[in-house]
PDB file of C-alpha atoms and ligand atoms in Angstrom:
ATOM      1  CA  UNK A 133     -31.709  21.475 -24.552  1.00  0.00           C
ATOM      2  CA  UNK A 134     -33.525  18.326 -24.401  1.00  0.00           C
ATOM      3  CA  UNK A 135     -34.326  18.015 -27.766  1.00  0.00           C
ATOM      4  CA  UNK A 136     -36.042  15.300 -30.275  1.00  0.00           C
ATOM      5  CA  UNK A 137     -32.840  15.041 -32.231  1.00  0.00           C
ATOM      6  CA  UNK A 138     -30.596  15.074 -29.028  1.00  0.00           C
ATOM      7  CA  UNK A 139     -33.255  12.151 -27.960  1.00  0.00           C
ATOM      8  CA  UNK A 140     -32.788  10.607 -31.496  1.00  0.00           C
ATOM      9  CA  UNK A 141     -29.211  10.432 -31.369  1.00  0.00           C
ATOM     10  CA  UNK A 142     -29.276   8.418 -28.029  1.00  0.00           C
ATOM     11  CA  UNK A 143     -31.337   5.939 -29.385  1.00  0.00           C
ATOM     12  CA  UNK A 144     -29.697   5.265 -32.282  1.00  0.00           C
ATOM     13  CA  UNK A 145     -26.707   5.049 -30.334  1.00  0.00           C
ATOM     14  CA  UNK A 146     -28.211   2.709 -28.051  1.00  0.00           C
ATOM     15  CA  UNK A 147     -29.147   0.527 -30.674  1.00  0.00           C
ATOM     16  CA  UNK A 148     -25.321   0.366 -31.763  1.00  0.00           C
ATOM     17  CA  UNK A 149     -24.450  -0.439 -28.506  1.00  0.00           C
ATOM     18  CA  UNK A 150     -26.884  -3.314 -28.126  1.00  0.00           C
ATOM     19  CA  UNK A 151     -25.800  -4.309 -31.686  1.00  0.00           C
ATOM     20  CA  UNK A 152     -22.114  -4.551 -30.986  1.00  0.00           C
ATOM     21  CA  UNK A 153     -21.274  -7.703 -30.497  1.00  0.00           C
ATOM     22  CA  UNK A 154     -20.189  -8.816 -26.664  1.00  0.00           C
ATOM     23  CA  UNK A 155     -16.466  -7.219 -25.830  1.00  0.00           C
ATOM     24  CA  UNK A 156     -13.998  -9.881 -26.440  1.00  0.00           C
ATOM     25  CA  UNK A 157     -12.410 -10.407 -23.318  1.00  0.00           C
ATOM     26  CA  UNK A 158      -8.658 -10.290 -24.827  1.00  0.00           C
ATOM     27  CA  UNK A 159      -7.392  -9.241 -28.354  1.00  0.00           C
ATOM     28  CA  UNK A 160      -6.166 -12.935 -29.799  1.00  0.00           C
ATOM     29  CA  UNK A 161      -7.690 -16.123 -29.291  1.00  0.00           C
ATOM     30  CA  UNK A 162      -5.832 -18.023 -26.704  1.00  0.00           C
ATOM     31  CA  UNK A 163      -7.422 -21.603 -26.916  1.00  0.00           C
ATOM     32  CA  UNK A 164      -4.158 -23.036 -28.365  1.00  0.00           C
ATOM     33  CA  UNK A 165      -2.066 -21.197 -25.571  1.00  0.00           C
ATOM     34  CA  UNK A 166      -0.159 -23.146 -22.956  1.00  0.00           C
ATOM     35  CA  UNK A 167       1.893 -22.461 -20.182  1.00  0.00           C
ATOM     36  CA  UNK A 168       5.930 -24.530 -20.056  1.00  0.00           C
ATOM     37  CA  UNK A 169       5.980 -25.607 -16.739  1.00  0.00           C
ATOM     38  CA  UNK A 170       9.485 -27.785 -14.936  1.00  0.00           C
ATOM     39  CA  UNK A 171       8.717 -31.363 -15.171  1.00  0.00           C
ATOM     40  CA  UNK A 172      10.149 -31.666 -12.032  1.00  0.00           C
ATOM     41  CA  UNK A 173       7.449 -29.765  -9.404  1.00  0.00           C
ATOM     42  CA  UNK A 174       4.037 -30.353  -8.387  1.00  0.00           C
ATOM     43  CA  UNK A 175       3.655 -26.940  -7.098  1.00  0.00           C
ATOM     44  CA  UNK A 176       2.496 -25.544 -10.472  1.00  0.00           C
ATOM     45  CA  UNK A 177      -0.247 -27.567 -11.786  1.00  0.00           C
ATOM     46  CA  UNK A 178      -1.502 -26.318 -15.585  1.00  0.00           C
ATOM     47  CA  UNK A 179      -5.405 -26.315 -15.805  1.00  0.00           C
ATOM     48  CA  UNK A 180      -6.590 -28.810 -18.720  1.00  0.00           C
ATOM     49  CA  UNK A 181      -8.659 -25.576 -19.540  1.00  0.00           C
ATOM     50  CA  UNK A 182      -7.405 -22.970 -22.092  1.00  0.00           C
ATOM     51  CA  UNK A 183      -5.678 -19.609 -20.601  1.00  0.00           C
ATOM     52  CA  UNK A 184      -8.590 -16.594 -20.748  1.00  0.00           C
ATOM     53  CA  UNK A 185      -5.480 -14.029 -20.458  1.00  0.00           C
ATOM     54  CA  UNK A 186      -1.849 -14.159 -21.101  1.00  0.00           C
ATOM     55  CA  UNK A 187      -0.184 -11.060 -20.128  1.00  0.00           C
ATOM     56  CA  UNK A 188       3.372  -9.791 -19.594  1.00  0.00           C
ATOM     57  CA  UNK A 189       3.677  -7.648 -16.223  1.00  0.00           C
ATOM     58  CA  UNK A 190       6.068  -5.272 -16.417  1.00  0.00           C
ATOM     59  CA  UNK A 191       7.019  -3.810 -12.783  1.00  0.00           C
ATOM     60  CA  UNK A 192       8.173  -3.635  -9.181  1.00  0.00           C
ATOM     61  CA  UNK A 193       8.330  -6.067  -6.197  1.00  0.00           C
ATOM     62  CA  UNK A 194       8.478  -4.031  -2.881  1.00  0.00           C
ATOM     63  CA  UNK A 195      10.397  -4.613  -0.084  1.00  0.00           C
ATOM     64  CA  UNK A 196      11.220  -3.342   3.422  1.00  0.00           C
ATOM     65  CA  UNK A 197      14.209  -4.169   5.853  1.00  0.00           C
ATOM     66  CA  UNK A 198      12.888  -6.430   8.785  1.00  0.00           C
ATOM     67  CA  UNK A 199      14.864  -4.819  11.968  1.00  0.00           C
ATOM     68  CA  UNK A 200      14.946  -8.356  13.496  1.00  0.00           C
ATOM     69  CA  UNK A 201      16.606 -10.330  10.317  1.00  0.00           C
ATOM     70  CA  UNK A 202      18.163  -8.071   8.257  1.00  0.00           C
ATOM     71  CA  UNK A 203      16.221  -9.364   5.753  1.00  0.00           C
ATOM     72  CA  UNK A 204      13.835  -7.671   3.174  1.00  0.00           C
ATOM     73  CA  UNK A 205      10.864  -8.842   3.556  1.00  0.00           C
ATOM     74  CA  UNK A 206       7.899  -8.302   0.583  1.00  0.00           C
ATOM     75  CA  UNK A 207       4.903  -5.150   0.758  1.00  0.00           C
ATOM     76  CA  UNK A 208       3.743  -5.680  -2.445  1.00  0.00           C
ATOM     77  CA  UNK A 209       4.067  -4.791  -6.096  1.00  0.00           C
ATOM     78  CA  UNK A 210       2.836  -2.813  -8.426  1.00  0.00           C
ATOM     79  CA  UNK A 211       2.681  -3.845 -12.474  1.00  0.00           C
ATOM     80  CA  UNK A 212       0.887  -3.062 -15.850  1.00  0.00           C
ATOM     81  CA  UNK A 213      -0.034  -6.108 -17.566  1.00  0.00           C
ATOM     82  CA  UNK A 214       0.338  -6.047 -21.138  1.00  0.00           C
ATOM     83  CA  UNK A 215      -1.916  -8.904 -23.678  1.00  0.00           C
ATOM     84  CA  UNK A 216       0.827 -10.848 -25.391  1.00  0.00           C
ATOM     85  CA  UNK A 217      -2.038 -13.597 -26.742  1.00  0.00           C
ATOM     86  CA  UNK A 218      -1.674 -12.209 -30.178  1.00  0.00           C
ATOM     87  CA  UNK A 219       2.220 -13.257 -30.638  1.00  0.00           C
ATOM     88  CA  UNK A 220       1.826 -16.433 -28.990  1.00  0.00           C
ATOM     89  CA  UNK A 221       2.559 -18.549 -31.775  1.00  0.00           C
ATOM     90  CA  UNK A 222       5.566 -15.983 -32.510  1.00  0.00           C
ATOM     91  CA  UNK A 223       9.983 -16.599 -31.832  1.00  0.00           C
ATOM     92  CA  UNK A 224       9.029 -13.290 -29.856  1.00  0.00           C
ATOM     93  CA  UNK A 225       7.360 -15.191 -27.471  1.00  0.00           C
ATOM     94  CA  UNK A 226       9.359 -17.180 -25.313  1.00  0.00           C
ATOM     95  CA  UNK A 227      12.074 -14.275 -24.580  1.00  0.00           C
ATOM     96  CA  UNK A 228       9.157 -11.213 -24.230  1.00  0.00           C
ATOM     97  CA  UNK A 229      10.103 -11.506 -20.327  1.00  0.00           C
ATOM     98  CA  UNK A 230      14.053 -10.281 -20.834  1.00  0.00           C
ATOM     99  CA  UNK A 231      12.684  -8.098 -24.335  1.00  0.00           C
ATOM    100  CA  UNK A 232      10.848  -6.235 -21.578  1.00  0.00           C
ATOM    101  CA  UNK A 233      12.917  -6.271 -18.500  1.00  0.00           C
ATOM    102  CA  UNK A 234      15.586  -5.006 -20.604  1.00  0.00           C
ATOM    103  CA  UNK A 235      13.242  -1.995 -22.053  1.00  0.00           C
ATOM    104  CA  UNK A 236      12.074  -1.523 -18.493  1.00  0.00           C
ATOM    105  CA  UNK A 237      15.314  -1.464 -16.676  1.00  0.00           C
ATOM    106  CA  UNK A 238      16.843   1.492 -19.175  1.00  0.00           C
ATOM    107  CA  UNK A 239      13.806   3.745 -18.438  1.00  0.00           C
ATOM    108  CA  UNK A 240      14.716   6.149 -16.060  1.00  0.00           C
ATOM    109  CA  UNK A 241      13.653   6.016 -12.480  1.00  0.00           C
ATOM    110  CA  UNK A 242       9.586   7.580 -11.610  1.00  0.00           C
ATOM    111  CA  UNK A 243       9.039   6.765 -15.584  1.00  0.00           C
ATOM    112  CA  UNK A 244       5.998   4.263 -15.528  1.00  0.00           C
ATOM    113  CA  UNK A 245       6.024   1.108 -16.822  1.00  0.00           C
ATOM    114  CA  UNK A 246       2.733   2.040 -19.180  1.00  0.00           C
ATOM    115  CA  UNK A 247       4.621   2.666 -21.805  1.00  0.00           C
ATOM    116  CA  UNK A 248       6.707  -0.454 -22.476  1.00  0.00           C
ATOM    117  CA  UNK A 249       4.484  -2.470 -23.975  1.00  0.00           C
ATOM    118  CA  UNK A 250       4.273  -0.409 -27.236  1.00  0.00           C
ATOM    119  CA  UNK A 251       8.432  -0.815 -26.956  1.00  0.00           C
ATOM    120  CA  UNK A 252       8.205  -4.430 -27.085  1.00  0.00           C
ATOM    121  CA  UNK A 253       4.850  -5.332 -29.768  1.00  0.00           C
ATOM    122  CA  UNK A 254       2.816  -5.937 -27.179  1.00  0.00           C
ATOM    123  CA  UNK A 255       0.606  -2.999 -26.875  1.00  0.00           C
ATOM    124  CA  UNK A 256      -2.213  -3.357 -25.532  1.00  0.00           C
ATOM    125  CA  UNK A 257      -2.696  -2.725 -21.811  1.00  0.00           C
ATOM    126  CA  UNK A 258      -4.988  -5.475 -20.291  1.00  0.00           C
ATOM    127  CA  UNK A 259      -4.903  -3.585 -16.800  1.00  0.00           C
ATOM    128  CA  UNK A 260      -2.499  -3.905 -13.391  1.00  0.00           C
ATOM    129  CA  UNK A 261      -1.537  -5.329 -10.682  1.00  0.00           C
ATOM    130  CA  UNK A 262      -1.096  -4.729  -7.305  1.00  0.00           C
ATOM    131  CA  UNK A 263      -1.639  -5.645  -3.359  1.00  0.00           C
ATOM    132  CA  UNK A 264      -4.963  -4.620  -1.329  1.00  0.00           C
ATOM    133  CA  UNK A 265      -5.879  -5.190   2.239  1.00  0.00           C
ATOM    134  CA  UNK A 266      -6.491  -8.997   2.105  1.00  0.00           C
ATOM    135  CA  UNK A 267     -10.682  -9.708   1.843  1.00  0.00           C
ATOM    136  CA  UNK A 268      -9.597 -12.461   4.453  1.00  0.00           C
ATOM    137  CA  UNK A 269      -8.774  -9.509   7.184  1.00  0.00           C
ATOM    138  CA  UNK A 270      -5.111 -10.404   7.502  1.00  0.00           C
ATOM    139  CA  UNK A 271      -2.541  -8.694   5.701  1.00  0.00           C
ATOM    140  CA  UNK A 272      -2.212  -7.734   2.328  1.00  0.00           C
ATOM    141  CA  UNK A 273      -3.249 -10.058  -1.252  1.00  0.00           C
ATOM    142  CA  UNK A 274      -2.218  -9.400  -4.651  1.00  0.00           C
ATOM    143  CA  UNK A 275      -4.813  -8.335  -7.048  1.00  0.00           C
ATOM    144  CA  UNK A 276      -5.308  -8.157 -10.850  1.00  0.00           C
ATOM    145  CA  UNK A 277      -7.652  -5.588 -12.145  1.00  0.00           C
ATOM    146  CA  UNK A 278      -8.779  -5.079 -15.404  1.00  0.00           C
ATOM    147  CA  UNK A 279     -11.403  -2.449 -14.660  1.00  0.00           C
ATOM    148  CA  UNK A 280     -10.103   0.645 -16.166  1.00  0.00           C
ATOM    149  CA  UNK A 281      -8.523  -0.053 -19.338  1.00  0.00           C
ATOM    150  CA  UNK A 282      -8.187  -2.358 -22.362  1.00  0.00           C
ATOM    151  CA  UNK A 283     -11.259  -4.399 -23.444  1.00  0.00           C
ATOM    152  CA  UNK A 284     -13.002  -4.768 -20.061  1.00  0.00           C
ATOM    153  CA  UNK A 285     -12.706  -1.074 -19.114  1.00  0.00           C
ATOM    154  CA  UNK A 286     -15.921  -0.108 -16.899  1.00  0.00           C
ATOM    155  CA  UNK A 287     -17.113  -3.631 -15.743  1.00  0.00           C
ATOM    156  CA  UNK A 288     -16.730  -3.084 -12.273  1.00  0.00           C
ATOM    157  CA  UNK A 289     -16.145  -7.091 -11.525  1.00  0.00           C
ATOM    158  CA  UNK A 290     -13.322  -7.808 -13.932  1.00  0.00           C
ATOM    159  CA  UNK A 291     -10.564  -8.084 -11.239  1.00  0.00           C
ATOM    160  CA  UNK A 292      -9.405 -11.374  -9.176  1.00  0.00           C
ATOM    161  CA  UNK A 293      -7.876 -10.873  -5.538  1.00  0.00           C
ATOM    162  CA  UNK A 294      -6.004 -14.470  -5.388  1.00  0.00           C
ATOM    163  CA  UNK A 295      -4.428 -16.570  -2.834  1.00  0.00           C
ATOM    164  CA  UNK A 296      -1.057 -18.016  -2.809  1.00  0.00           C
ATOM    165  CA  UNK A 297      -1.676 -22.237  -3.405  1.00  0.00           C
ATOM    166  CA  UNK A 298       1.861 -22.796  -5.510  1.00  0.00           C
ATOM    167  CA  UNK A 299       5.408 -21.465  -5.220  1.00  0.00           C
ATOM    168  CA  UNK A 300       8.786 -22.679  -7.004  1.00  0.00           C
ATOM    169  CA  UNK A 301      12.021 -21.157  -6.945  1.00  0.00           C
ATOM    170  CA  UNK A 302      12.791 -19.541 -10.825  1.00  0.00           C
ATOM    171  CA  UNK A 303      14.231 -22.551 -12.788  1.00  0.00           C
ATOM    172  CA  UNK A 304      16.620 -19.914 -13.860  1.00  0.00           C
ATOM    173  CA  UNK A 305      19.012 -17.324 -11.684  1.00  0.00           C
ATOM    174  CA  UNK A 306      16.730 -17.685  -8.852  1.00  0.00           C
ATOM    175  CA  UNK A 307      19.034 -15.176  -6.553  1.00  0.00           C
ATOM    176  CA  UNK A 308      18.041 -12.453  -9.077  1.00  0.00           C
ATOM    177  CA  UNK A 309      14.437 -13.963 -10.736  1.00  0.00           C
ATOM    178  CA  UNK A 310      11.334 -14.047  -8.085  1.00  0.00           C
ATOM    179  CA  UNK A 311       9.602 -16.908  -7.564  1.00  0.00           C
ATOM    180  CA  UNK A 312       6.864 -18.529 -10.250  1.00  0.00           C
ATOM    181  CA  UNK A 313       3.770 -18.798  -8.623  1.00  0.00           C
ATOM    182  CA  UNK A 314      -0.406 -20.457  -8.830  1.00  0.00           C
ATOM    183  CA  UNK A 315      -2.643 -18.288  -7.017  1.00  0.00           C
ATOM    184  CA  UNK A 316      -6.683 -19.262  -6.933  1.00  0.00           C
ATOM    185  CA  UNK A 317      -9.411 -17.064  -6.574  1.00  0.00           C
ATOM    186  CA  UNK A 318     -10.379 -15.222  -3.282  1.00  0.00           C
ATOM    187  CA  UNK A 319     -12.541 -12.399  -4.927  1.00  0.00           C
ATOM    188  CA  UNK A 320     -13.683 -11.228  -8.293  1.00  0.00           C
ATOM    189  CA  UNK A 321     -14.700 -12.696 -11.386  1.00  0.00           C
ATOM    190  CA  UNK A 322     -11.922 -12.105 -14.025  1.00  0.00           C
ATOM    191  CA  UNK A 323     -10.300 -15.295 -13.797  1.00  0.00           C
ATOM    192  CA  UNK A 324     -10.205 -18.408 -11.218  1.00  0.00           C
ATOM    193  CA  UNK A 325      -6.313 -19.285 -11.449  1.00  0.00           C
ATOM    194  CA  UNK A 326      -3.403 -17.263 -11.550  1.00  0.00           C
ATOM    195  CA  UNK A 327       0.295 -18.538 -12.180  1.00  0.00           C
ATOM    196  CA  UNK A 328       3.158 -15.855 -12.771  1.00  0.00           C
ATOM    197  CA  UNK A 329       6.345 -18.054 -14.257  1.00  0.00           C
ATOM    198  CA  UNK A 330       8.970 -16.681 -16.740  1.00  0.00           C
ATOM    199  CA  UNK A 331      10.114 -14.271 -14.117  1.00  0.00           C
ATOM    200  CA  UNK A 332      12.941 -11.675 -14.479  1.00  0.00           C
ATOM    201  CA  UNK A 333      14.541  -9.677 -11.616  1.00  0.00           C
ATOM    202  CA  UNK A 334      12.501  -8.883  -8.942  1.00  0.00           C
ATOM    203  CA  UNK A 335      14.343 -10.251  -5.961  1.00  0.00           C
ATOM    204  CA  UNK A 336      15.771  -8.262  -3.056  1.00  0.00           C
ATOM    205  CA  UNK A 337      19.492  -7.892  -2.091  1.00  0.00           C
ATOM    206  CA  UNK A 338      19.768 -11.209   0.168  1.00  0.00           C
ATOM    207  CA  UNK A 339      20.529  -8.507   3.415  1.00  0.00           C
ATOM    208  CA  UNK A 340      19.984  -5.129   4.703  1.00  0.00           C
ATOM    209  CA  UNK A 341      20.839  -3.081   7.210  1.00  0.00           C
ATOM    210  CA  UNK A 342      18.731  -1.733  10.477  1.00  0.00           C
ATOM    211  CA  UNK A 343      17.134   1.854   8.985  1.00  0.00           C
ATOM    212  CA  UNK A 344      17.510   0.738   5.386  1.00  0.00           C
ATOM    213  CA  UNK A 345      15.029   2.885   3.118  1.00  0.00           C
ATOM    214  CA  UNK A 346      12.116   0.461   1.255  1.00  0.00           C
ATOM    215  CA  UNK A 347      13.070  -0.789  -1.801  1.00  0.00           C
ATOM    216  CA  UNK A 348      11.386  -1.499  -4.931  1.00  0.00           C
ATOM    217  CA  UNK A 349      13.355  -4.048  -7.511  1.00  0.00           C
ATOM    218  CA  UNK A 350      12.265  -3.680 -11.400  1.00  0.00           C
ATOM    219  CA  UNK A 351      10.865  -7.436 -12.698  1.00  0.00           C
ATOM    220  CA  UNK A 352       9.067  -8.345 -15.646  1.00  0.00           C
ATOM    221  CA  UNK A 353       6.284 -11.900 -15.510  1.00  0.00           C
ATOM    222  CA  UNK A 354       4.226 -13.335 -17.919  1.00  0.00           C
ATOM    223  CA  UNK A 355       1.071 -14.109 -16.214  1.00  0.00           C
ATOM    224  CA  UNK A 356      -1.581 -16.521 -17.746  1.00  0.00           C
ATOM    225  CA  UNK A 357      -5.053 -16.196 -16.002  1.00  0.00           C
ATOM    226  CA  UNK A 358      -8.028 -19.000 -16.216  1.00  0.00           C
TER     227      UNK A 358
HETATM  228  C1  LIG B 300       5.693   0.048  -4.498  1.00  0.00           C
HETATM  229  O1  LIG B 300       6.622   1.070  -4.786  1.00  0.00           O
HETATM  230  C2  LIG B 300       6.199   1.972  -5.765  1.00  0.00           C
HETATM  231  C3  LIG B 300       7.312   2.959  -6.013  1.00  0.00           C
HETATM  232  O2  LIG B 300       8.436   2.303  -6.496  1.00  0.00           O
HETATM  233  C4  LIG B 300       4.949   2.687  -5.300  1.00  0.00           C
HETATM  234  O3  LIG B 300       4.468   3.506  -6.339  1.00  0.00           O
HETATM  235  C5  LIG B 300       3.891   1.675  -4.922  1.00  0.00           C
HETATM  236  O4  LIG B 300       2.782   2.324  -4.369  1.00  0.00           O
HETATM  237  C6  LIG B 300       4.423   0.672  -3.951  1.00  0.00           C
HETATM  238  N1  LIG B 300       3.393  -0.328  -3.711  1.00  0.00           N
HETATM  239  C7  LIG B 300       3.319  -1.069  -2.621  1.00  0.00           C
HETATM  240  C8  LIG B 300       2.206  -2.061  -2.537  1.00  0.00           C
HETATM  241  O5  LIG B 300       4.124  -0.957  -1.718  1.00  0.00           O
HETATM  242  C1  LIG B 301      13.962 -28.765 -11.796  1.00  0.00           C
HETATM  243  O1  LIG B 301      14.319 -28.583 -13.144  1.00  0.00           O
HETATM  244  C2  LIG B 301      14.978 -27.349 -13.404  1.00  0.00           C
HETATM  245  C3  LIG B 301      15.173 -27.263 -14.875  1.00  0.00           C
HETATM  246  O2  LIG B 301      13.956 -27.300 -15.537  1.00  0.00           O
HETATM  247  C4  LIG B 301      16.253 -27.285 -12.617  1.00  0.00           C
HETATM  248  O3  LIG B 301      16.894 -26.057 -12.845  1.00  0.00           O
HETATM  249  C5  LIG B 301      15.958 -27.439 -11.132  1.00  0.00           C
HETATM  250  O4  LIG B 301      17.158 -27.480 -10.400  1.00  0.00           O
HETATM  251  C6  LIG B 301      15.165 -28.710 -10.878  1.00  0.00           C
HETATM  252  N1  LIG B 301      14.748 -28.701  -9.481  1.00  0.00           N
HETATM  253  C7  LIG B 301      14.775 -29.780  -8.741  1.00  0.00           C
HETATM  254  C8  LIG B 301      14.284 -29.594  -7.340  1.00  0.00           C
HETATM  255  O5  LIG B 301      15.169 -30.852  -9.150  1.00  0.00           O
HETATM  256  C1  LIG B 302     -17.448  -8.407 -16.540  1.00  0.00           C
HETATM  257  O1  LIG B 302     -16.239  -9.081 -16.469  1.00  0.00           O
HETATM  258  C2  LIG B 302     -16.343 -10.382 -15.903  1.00  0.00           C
HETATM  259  C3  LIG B 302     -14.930 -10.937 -15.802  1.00  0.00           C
HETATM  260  O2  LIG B 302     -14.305 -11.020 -17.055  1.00  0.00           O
HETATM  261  C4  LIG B 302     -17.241 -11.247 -16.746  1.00  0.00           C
HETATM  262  O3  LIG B 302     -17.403 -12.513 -16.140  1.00  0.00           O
HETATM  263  C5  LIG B 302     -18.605 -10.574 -16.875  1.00  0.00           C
HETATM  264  O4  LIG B 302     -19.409 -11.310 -17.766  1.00  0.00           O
HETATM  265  C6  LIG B 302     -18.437  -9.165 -17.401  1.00  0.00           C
HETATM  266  N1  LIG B 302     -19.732  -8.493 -17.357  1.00  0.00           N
HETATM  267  C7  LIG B 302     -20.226  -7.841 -18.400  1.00  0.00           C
HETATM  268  C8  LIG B 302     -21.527  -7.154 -18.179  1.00  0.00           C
HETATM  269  O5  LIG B 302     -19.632  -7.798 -19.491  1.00  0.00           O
END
């Protein structure tokens, strides 16, 4: 089986692969992008640095009834982040959040969110995100991998685990739009800031009642990682 041809081929293909130039880390160049943060806050703080990933999420925030204050309380989400670098500069741009949340919200329920962002021009999937046990040892933390799809698929250290550091209400319909957010790095090297701002939906019904099933509330994010 192991033959000089079979041999041949690998080389040759090796010699592609070393010829390729490096894997662009997203598909349009975001040095011009910037993230419109309220005037009014020091919460949020925009790096002076350029974005290396702006993404829409396109998910679910989790929640569970707390016995004690009939109140849901968060367990995490789960989202598929979809590279919106490449319209940027387009009208699309600043409404992508309710494009989406609207495409999202008339899928039916247990249909995954993977598919949107072909709906909305914004195809390609950067990766997802979702909670893990905390690398501190307490609780849970909200991570963004990019390890198994889209342009960093395989490199085994292209997630960040971050830490909450920033947190405003939604300038907009905040009873209905979660919280924007900076997170910095705990673990990983994709990225050493994380905000999420241009939130829709996500937040819980403001009570519950004792024995209430766990709930999971459709919201949409863009998220710009430096
Ligand atoms: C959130 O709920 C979804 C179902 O809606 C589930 O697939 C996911 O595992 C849950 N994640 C967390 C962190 O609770
Ligand atoms: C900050 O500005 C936003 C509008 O950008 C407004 O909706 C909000 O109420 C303001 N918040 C405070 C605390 O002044
Ligand atoms: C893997 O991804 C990380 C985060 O984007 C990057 O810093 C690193 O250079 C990548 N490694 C390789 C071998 O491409």
């Amino acid at each position: 089986m192991f033959s000089f041809q079979l041999l041949s081929a690998l080389a040759s293909a090796a010699l592609l692969v070393s010829a390729a130039p490096a894997p662009k880390d997203n598909c349009c160049d975001t040095s011009a992008a910037k993230m419109d943060l309220p005037g009014n806050q020091t919460q949020l703080v925009a790096p002076t640095t350029a974005p290396l990933f702006v993404a829409i999420g396109v998910g679910v925030q989790n929640y569970t009834c707390s016995a004690s204050t009939l109140k849901y309380t968060s367990t995490g989400a789960v989202a598929s982040l979809f590279d919106i670098s490449c319209i940027d500069k387009t009208p699309a741009f600043a409404t992508i959040q309710t494009t989406a949340f609207k495409a999202w919200s008339a899928l039916s329920a247990g249909i995954s969110a993977t598919t949107i962002g072909s709906k909305i021009g914004a195809p390609g999937l950067l990766g997802y995100h979702y909670f893990v046990p905390s690398p501190t040892g307490a609780g849970i933390s909200p991570k963004w991998d990019f390890t198994s799809t889209g342009k960093l698929a395989g490199n085994s250290t292209a997630f960040v685990i971050g830490s909450k550091v920033g947190d405003i209400t939604a300038p907009t319909n905040s009873a209905t739009n979660v919280d924007w957010l900076a997170l910095n790095n705990l673990q990983g090297s994709l990225a050493s800031k994380i905000f999420r701002i241009d939130t829709v939906g996500g937040q819980p019904p403001t009570s519950c009642v004792a024995g209430s099933a766990d709930i999971s509330v459709k919201y949409t994010a863009k998220y710009y990682l430096y």
